[in-house]
Structure formats: C-alpha cells, structure tokens
Amino acid sequence: MRIIHFPHPTLRRTSKALRRVDDDLRKIVREMFDLMYQAKGIGLAANQVDLPYRLFVLNLTGDPAEAEEEQVFINPVLSDPKGSAEAEEGCLSLPGLYAQVRRPETITVNAYDLSGQEIEETIDGLFARAVQHETDHLNGVLFIDRLSPTTRLSLKDTLEEFEIEFADRRQRGEIPDDEKISARLSELEALRT
Ligand code: ZN
C-alpha cells in the first residue's frame, strides 16, 4: 500500500459504500494509519491508497503516540452545513501544496466506526474541516477544486509539475494505464461493496 498523488485517476473515482467490516478491512485501516503518520498527515481517505472504499481515517493530533485520538469513518454522510470559515489546507496526495479553502464551519457527520457502531456527531473547527476534506476525497473531489479562481491560477505551475511527475512515472511503468487501474478497482468493489 502506498499513497497516490494527483493526478492519479483513482483520486477522481467515487468510492463505494462498504457492506461489512472484517479482519482484512481492519488490517487495511491499520496500514492506512501507519502510512498517514509516516507522511505527517492528520487524515487519509481509502482512495488515496488506491482503494475504492467509502472509508477514511483521522487523527487530528497526527501523533501515533496518541492512538486514542484515532477515528475511522465508514460510509460517512454529511448533513446540516452551517456557517462559513476559511483556513489553510494541505493534502497527502498533493505534498507540499497548501492553500486557503472556504467551507461550512459546522457539519453533522453520520458514519460507522470499525466496530460497526453508528456515529452521529455535530462538529466544527479543524475536525469539521478534516471530515469535509476526507469526505470530498470519497466523492472524487480534491481541495484544489474548492479554491478561488485566483488562488487556483497562482498554483497552476505547481499542479503542472505534479502532472509531469505523474506522466514520467507512468512512462517508467510505475503506474498502470487508466483501464488497468479501473479494472482492478472494479474487482475490489465487487468483493466488498
Ligand atoms: Zn487530502
């Protein structure tokens, strides 16, 4: 398992709801947390590790020593957005790129945790921002899609560098073609969603 970078096509795929939690899924979640910590992140969605599942992990402290802060959201649904707040965001799939993003300030999230318990929480601040950022991932949306046109324009060169790097890696055979990626994801979906 590894973290994929923009413009990998899996980042644009809408993730499918999971049918159940089993030991394999628990193993996947553990690996996702480990990768997230290595990359110094606070959240990671399944499609960022090239998996088509509606699932993300969070630890707002970003500190593996604070394991009690780990949270898993399976099949999350957001509702009741209120207010508006702007803050800087980054993304493990766009390493080194940071920009101001405007989002609702408060949100209600419904999801299942890893023990199959239903979660319902109304949240704000960094927690609400991270949950919205990660849920966006599951819908194939990246934070760069939510920038103001002027901010996006100012990041044009950086985004082009990501595209060139991706094309180079693909040419070296490190990334399969779109059809192969899609076929693999469809197989995984048939298994668990
Ligand atoms: Zn992200």
mmCIF file of N, CA and C in Angstrom, residues 49-125:
data_model
loop_
_atom_site.group_PDB
_atom_site.id
_atom_site.type_symbol
_atom_site.label_atom_id
_atom_site.label_comp_id
_atom_site.label_asym_id
_atom_site.label_seq_id
_atom_site.Cartn_x
_atom_site.Cartn_y
_atom_site.Cartn_z
ATOM 1 N N VAL A 49 -5.043 5.633 -1.096
ATOM 2 C CA VAL A 49 -4.146 4.476 -1.153
ATOM 3 C C VAL A 49 -4.649 3.494 -2.217
ATOM 4 N N ASP A 50 -5.352 4.063 -3.213
ATOM 5 C CA ASP A 50 -5.780 3.308 -4.396
ATOM 6 C C ASP A 50 -6.775 2.198 -4.067
ATOM 7 N N LEU A 51 -7.667 2.469 -3.102
ATOM 8 C CA LEU A 51 -8.722 1.522 -2.757
ATOM 9 C C LEU A 51 -10.081 2.219 -2.923
ATOM 10 N N PRO A 52 -11.089 1.512 -3.477
ATOM 11 C CA PRO A 52 -12.336 2.179 -3.867
ATOM 12 C C PRO A 52 -13.404 2.213 -2.775
ATOM 13 N N TYR A 53 -12.989 2.187 -1.508
ATOM 14 C CA TYR A 53 -13.946 2.044 -0.404
ATOM 15 C C TYR A 53 -14.303 3.375 0.246
ATOM 16 N N ARG A 54 -15.573 3.444 0.712
ATOM 17 C CA ARG A 54 -16.052 4.666 1.351
ATOM 18 C C ARG A 54 -15.625 4.667 2.820
ATOM 19 N N LEU A 55 -14.408 5.084 3.038
ATOM 20 C CA LEU A 55 -13.781 4.968 4.350
ATOM 21 C C LEU A 55 -12.644 5.977 4.453
ATOM 22 N N PHE A 56 -12.533 6.621 5.624
ATOM 23 C CA PHE A 56 -11.319 7.412 5.857
ATOM 24 C C PHE A 56 -10.909 7.316 7.315
ATOM 25 N N VAL A 57 -9.641 7.627 7.568
ATOM 26 C CA VAL A 57 -9.114 7.599 8.935
ATOM 27 C C VAL A 57 -8.657 9.011 9.304
ATOM 28 N N LEU A 58 -8.717 9.298 10.594
ATOM 29 C CA LEU A 58 -8.324 10.622 11.099
ATOM 30 C C LEU A 58 -7.598 10.462 12.420
ATOM 31 N N ASN A 59 -6.590 11.274 12.645
ATOM 32 C CA ASN A 59 -6.067 11.533 13.980
ATOM 33 C C ASN A 59 -5.620 12.984 13.954
ATOM 34 N N LEU A 60 -6.430 13.837 14.514
ATOM 35 C CA LEU A 60 -6.191 15.282 14.375
ATOM 36 C C LEU A 60 -4.884 15.714 15.033
ATOM 37 N N THR A 61 -4.333 14.892 15.932
ATOM 38 C CA THR A 61 -3.047 15.232 16.537
ATOM 39 C C THR A 61 -1.895 14.846 15.602
ATOM 40 N N GLY A 62 -2.137 13.936 14.660
ATOM 41 C CA GLY A 62 -1.083 13.464 13.770
ATOM 42 C C GLY A 62 0.003 12.689 14.497
ATOM 43 N N ASP A 63 -0.252 12.353 15.756
ATOM 44 C CA ASP A 63 0.775 11.742 16.610
ATOM 45 C C ASP A 63 0.425 10.275 16.902
ATOM 46 N N PRO A 64 1.238 9.339 16.391
ATOM 47 C CA PRO A 64 0.939 7.914 16.604
ATOM 48 C C PRO A 64 0.928 7.527 18.082
ATOM 49 N N ALA A 65 1.588 8.330 18.937
ATOM 50 C CA ALA A 65 1.576 8.038 20.374
ATOM 51 C C ALA A 65 0.198 8.316 20.971
ATOM 52 N N GLU A 66 -0.598 9.105 20.271
ATOM 53 C CA GLU A 66 -1.947 9.420 20.761
ATOM 54 C C GLU A 66 -2.984 8.574 20.029
ATOM 55 N N ALA A 67 -2.829 7.256 20.175
ATOM 56 C CA ALA A 67 -3.678 6.307 19.449
ATOM 57 C C ALA A 67 -5.146 6.444 19.834
ATOM 58 N N GLU A 68 -5.406 6.950 21.057
ATOM 59 C CA GLU A 68 -6.813 7.098 21.475
ATOM 60 C C GLU A 68 -7.526 8.184 20.661
ATOM 61 N N GLU A 69 -6.757 8.982 19.930
ATOM 62 C CA GLU A 69 -7.358 10.017 19.073
ATOM 63 C C GLU A 69 -7.680 9.497 17.664
ATOM 64 N N GLU A 70 -7.370 8.226 17.410
ATOM 65 C CA GLU A 70 -7.631 7.662 16.080
ATOM 66 C C GLU A 70 -9.124 7.461 15.875
ATOM 67 N N GLN A 71 -9.599 7.870 14.710
ATOM 68 C CA GLN A 71 -11.009 7.702 14.385
ATOM 69 C C GLN A 71 -11.135 7.140 12.976
ATOM 70 N N VAL A 72 -12.091 6.223 12.806
ATOM 71 C CA VAL A 72 -12.343 5.629 11.500
ATOM 72 C C VAL A 72 -13.781 5.943 11.113
ATOM 73 N N PHE A 73 -13.989 6.429 9.918
ATOM 74 C CA PHE A 73 -15.331 6.760 9.418
ATOM 75 C C PHE A 73 -15.631 5.884 8.215
ATOM 76 N N ILE A 74 -16.635 5.017 8.367
ATOM 77 C CA ILE A 74 -17.037 4.128 7.280
ATOM 78 C C ILE A 74 -18.394 4.595 6.755
ATOM 79 N N ASN A 75 -18.514 4.692 5.444
ATOM 80 C CA ASN A 75 -19.744 5.156 4.770
ATOM 81 C C ASN A 75 -20.261 6.478 5.336
ATOM 82 N N PRO A 76 -19.410 7.490 5.434
ATOM 83 C CA PRO A 76 -19.839 8.761 6.028
ATOM 84 C C PRO A 76 -20.850 9.508 5.161
ATOM 85 N N VAL A 77 -21.779 10.165 5.848
ATOM 86 C CA VAL A 77 -22.753 11.046 5.185
ATOM 87 C C VAL A 77 -22.742 12.366 5.948
ATOM 88 N N LEU A 78 -22.620 13.476 5.224
ATOM 89 C CA LEU A 78 -22.616 14.797 5.851
ATOM 90 C C LEU A 78 -23.963 15.466 5.651
ATOM 91 N N SER A 79 -24.369 16.242 6.662
ATOM 92 C CA SER A 79 -25.618 16.999 6.531
ATOM 93 C C SER A 79 -25.552 18.259 7.388
ATOM 94 N N ASP A 80 -26.564 19.114 7.184
ATOM 95 C CA ASP A 80 -26.761 20.287 8.016
ATOM 96 C C ASP A 80 -25.540 21.222 8.100
ATOM 97 N N PRO A 81 -24.953 21.591 6.954
ATOM 98 C CA PRO A 81 -23.825 22.528 6.991
ATOM 99 C C PRO A 81 -24.278 23.901 7.468
ATOM 100 N N LYS A 82 -23.445 24.520 8.324
ATOM 101 C CA LYS A 82 -23.783 25.856 8.824
ATOM 102 C C LYS A 82 -22.542 26.734 8.856
ATOM 103 N N GLY A 83 -22.748 28.015 8.575
ATOM 104 C CA GLY A 83 -21.659 28.978 8.660
ATOM 105 C C GLY A 83 -20.657 28.812 7.535
ATOM 106 N N SER A 84 -19.558 29.539 7.639
ATOM 107 C CA SER A 84 -18.539 29.523 6.605
ATOM 108 C C SER A 84 -17.221 29.943 7.241
ATOM 109 N N ALA A 85 -16.157 29.193 6.940
ATOM 110 C CA ALA A 85 -14.854 29.521 7.522
ATOM 111 C C ALA A 85 -13.774 29.226 6.492
ATOM 112 N N GLU A 86 -12.707 30.041 6.557
ATOM 113 C CA GLU A 86 -11.598 29.830 5.634
ATOM 114 C C GLU A 86 -10.355 29.459 6.437
ATOM 115 N N ALA A 87 -9.613 28.463 5.975
ATOM 116 C CA ALA A 87 -8.357 28.096 6.628
ATOM 117 C C ALA A 87 -7.478 27.365 5.619
ATOM 118 N N GLU A 88 -6.186 27.250 5.984
ATOM 119 C CA GLU A 88 -5.244 26.600 5.081
ATOM 120 C C GLU A 88 -5.408 25.082 5.134
ATOM 121 N N GLU A 89 -5.356 24.461 3.957
ATOM 122 C CA GLU A 89 -5.392 23.002 3.884
ATOM 123 C C GLU A 89 -4.226 22.499 3.047
ATOM 124 N N GLY A 90 -3.855 21.265 3.341
ATOM 125 C CA GLY A 90 -2.902 20.548 2.515
ATOM 126 C C GLY A 90 -3.464 19.162 2.289
ATOM 127 N N CYS A 91 -2.749 18.337 1.532
ATOM 128 C CA CYS A 91 -3.276 17.011 1.203
ATOM 129 C C CYS A 91 -2.111 16.073 0.915
ATOM 130 N N LEU A 92 -2.157 14.860 1.465
ATOM 131 C CA LEU A 92 -1.057 13.909 1.256
ATOM 132 C C LEU A 92 -0.951 13.485 -0.205
ATOM 133 N N SER A 93 -1.997 13.740 -0.997
ATOM 134 C CA SER A 93 -1.936 13.427 -2.429
ATOM 135 C C SER A 93 -1.436 14.601 -3.265
ATOM 136 N N LEU A 94 -1.185 15.737 -2.584
ATOM 137 C CA LEU A 94 -0.580 16.905 -3.242
ATOM 138 C C LEU A 94 0.497 17.449 -2.307
ATOM 139 N N PRO A 95 1.540 16.630 -2.030
ATOM 140 C CA PRO A 95 2.501 17.011 -0.994
ATOM 141 C C PRO A 95 3.179 18.346 -1.294
ATOM 142 N N GLY A 96 3.253 19.186 -0.260
ATOM 143 C CA GLY A 96 3.949 20.468 -0.391
ATOM 144 C C GLY A 96 3.051 21.607 -0.835
ATOM 145 N N LEU A 97 1.811 21.289 -1.222
ATOM 146 C CA LEU A 97 0.911 22.353 -1.699
ATOM 147 C C LEU A 97 -0.079 22.707 -0.587
ATOM 148 N N TYR A 98 -0.157 23.991 -0.263
ATOM 149 C CA TYR A 98 -1.086 24.460 0.769
ATOM 150 C C TYR A 98 -1.848 25.663 0.229
ATOM 151 N N ALA A 99 -3.128 25.747 0.598
ATOM 152 C CA ALA A 99 -3.913 26.897 0.146
ATOM 153 C C ALA A 99 -5.115 27.095 1.057
ATOM 154 N N GLN A 100 -5.635 28.308 1.028
ATOM 155 C CA GLN A 100 -6.821 28.647 1.812
ATOM 156 C C GLN A 100 -8.060 28.054 1.144
ATOM 157 N N VAL A 101 -8.895 27.409 1.950
ATOM 158 C CA VAL A 101 -10.128 26.796 1.428
ATOM 159 C C VAL A 101 -11.297 27.250 2.301
ATOM 160 N N ARG A 102 -12.374 27.670 1.647
ATOM 161 C CA ARG A 102 -13.583 28.073 2.376
ATOM 162 C C ARG A 102 -14.553 26.898 2.427
ATOM 163 N N ARG A 103 -15.059 26.628 3.635
ATOM 164 C CA ARG A 103 -16.008 25.511 3.821
ATOM 165 C C ARG A 103 -17.009 25.892 4.902
ATOM 166 N N PRO A 104 -18.147 25.149 4.954
ATOM 167 C CA PRO A 104 -19.046 25.324 6.102
ATOM 168 C C PRO A 104 -18.280 25.120 7.410
ATOM 169 N N GLU A 105 -18.659 25.875 8.428
ATOM 170 C CA GLU A 105 -17.927 25.862 9.696
ATOM 171 C C GLU A 105 -18.354 24.677 10.570
ATOM 172 N N THR A 106 -19.647 24.373 10.509
ATOM 173 C CA THR A 106 -20.212 23.300 11.333
ATOM 174 C C THR A 106 -20.897 22.306 10.405
ATOM 175 N N ILE A 107 -20.799 21.024 10.779
ATOM 176 C CA ILE A 107 -21.382 19.989 9.930
ATOM 177 C C ILE A 107 -21.797 18.810 10.819
ATOM 178 N N THR A 108 -22.810 18.074 10.386
ATOM 179 C CA THR A 108 -23.154 16.832 11.094
ATOM 180 C C THR A 108 -22.672 15.662 10.250
ATOM 181 N N VAL A 109 -21.976 14.733 10.895
ATOM 182 C CA VAL A 109 -21.492 13.541 10.185
ATOM 183 C C VAL A 109 -22.134 12.293 10.786
ATOM 184 N N ASN A 110 -22.649 11.448 9.907
ATOM 185 C CA ASN A 110 -23.130 10.114 10.277
ATOM 186 C C ASN A 110 -22.221 9.111 9.596
ATOM 187 N N ALA A 111 -21.818 8.079 10.328
ATOM 188 C CA ALA A 111 -20.933 7.067 9.747
ATOM 189 C C ALA A 111 -20.942 5.853 10.667
ATOM 190 N N TYR A 112 -20.223 4.804 10.268
ATOM 191 C CA TYR A 112 -19.979 3.663 11.151
ATOM 192 C C TYR A 112 -18.507 3.676 11.539
ATOM 193 N N ASP A 113 -18.221 3.211 12.754
ATOM 194 C CA ASP A 113 -16.814 3.058 13.129
ATOM 195 C C ASP A 113 -16.382 1.605 12.866
ATOM 196 N N LEU A 114 -15.167 1.290 13.253
ATOM 197 C CA LEU A 114 -14.599 -0.012 12.916
ATOM 198 C C LEU A 114 -15.264 -1.161 13.675
ATOM 199 N N SER A 115 -15.991 -0.840 14.746
ATOM 200 C CA SER A 115 -16.687 -1.914 15.458
ATOM 201 C C SER A 115 -18.141 -2.009 14.990
ATOM 202 N N GLY A 116 -18.491 -1.257 13.924
ATOM 203 C CA GLY A 116 -19.841 -1.334 13.378
ATOM 204 C C GLY A 116 -20.850 -0.459 14.103
ATOM 205 N N GLN A 117 -20.379 0.339 15.067
ATOM 206 C CA GLN A 117 -21.245 1.255 15.811
ATOM 207 C C GLN A 117 -21.528 2.493 14.969
ATOM 208 N N GLU A 118 -22.768 2.966 15.031
ATOM 209 C CA GLU A 118 -23.078 4.176 14.284
ATOM 210 C C GLU A 118 -22.593 5.407 15.048
ATOM 211 N N ILE A 119 -21.978 6.321 14.304
ATOM 212 C CA ILE A 119 -21.504 7.587 14.857
ATOM 213 C C ILE A 119 -22.440 8.670 14.352
ATOM 214 N N GLU A 120 -22.871 9.582 15.215
ATOM 215 C CA GLU A 120 -23.514 10.806 14.731
ATOM 216 C C GLU A 120 -22.976 11.943 15.569
ATOM 217 N N GLU A 121 -22.318 12.896 14.899
ATOM 218 C CA GLU A 121 -21.703 13.987 15.641
ATOM 219 C C GLU A 121 -21.873 15.282 14.876
ATOM 220 N N THR A 122 -22.149 16.344 15.622
ATOM 221 C CA THR A 122 -22.114 17.677 15.030
ATOM 222 C C THR A 122 -20.793 18.306 15.448
ATOM 223 N N ILE A 123 -20.013 18.716 14.455
ATOM 224 C CA ILE A 123 -18.621 19.079 14.724
ATOM 225 C C ILE A 123 -18.284 20.426 14.079
ATOM 226 N N ASP A 124 -17.212 21.040 14.593
ATOM 227 C CA ASP A 124 -16.756 22.297 13.985
ATOM 228 C C ASP A 124 -15.226 22.354 14.016
ATOM 229 N N GLY A 125 -14.671 23.505 13.647
ATOM 230 C CA GLY A 125 -13.226 23.688 13.705
ATOM 231 C C GLY A 125 -12.464 22.750 12.780
#
